[in-house]
PDB file of C-alpha atoms in Angstrom:
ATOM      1  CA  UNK A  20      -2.357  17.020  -7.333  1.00  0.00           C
ATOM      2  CA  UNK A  21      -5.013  14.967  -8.259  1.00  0.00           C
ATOM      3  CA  UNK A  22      -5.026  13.043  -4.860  1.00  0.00           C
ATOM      4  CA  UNK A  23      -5.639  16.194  -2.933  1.00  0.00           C
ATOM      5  CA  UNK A  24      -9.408  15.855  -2.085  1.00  0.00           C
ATOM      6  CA  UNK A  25      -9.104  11.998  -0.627  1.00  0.00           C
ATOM      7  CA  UNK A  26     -10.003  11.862   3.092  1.00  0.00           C
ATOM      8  CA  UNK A  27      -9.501   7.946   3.679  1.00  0.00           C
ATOM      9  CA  UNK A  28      -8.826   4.592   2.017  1.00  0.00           C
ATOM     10  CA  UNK A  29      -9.560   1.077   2.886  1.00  0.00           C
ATOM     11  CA  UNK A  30      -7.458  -1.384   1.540  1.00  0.00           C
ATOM     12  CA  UNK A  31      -8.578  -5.006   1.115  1.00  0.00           C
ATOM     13  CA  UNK A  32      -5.854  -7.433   0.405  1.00  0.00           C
ATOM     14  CA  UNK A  33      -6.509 -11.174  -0.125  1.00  0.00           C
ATOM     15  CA  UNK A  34      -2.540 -11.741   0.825  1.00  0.00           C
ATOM     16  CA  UNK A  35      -0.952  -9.459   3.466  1.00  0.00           C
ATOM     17  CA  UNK A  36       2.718 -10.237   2.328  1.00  0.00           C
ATOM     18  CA  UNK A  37       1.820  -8.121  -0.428  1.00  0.00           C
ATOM     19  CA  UNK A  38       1.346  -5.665   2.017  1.00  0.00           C
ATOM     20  CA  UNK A  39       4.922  -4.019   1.226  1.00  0.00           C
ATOM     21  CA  UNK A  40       4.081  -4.179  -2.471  1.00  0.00           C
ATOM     22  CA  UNK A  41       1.146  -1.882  -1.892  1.00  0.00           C
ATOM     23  CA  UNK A  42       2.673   0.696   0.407  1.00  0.00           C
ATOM     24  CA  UNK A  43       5.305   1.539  -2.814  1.00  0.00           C
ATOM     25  CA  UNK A  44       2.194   1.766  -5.151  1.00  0.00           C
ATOM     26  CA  UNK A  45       0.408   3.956  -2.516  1.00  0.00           C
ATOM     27  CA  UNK A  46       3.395   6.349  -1.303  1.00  0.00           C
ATOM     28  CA  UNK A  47       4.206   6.919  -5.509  1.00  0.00           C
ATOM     29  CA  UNK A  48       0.463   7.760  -5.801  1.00  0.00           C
ATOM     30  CA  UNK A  49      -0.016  10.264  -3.241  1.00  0.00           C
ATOM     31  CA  UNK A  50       3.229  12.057  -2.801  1.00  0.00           C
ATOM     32  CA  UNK A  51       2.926  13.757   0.088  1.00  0.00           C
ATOM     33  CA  UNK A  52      -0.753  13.671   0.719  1.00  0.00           C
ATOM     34  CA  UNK A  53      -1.095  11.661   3.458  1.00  0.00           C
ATOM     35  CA  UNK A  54      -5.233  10.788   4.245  1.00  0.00           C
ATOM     36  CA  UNK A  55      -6.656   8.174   6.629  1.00  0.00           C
ATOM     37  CA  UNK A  56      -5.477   4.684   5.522  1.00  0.00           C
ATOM     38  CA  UNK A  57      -6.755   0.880   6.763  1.00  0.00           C
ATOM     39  CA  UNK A  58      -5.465  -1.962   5.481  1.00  0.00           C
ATOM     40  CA  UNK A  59      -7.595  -5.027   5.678  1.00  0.00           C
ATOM     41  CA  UNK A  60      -6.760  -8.492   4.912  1.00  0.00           C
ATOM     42  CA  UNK A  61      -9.876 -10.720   3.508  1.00  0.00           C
ATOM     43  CA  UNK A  62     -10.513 -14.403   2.911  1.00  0.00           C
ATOM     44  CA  UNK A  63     -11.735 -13.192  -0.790  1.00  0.00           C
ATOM     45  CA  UNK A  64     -12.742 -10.833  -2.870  1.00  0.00           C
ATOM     46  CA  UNK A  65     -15.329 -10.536  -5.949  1.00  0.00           C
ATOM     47  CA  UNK A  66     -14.446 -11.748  -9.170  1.00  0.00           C
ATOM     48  CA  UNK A  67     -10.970 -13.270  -7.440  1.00  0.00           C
ATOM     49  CA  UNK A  68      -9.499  -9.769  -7.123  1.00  0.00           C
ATOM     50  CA  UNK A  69      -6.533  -9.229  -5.347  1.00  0.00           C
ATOM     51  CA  UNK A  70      -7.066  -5.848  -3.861  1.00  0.00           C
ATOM     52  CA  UNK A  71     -10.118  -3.685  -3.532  1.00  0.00           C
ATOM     53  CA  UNK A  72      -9.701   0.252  -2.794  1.00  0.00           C
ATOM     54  CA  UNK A  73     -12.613   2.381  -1.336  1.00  0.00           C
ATOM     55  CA  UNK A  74     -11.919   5.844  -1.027  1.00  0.00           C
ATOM     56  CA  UNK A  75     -13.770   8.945   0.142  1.00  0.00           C
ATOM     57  CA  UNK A  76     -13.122  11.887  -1.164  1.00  0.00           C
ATOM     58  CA  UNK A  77     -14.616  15.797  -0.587  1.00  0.00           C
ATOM     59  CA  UNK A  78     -15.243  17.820  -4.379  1.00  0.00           C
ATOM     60  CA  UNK A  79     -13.837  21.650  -3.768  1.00  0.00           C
TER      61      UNK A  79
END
């Protein structure tokens, strides 16, 4: 599993009724991994993103 060595995510959405969308994305990408999650909702993001991701991760 690729996804093993996250720790946390912080999600920024620019629209929190797309909130759903991204917990379908997120439980298909991690499987059963299950690290630290926020989810933030922001006036704007760069480059008129929709969603930013920042994730930590430890290298075994």
């Amino acid at each position: 599993m690729y996804c093993a060595g996250i720790i946390s995510v912080d999600v920024f959405l620019t629209d929190m009724a797309e909130f759903s969308t991204l917990n379908e994305l997120y439980a298909d990408f991690m499987q059963d991994h299950k690290p630290t999650r926020t989810a933030i909702q922001v006036a704007a993001l760069p480059l008129g993103g929709l969603v930013e991701i920042k994730c930590v991760a430890r290298i075994k």
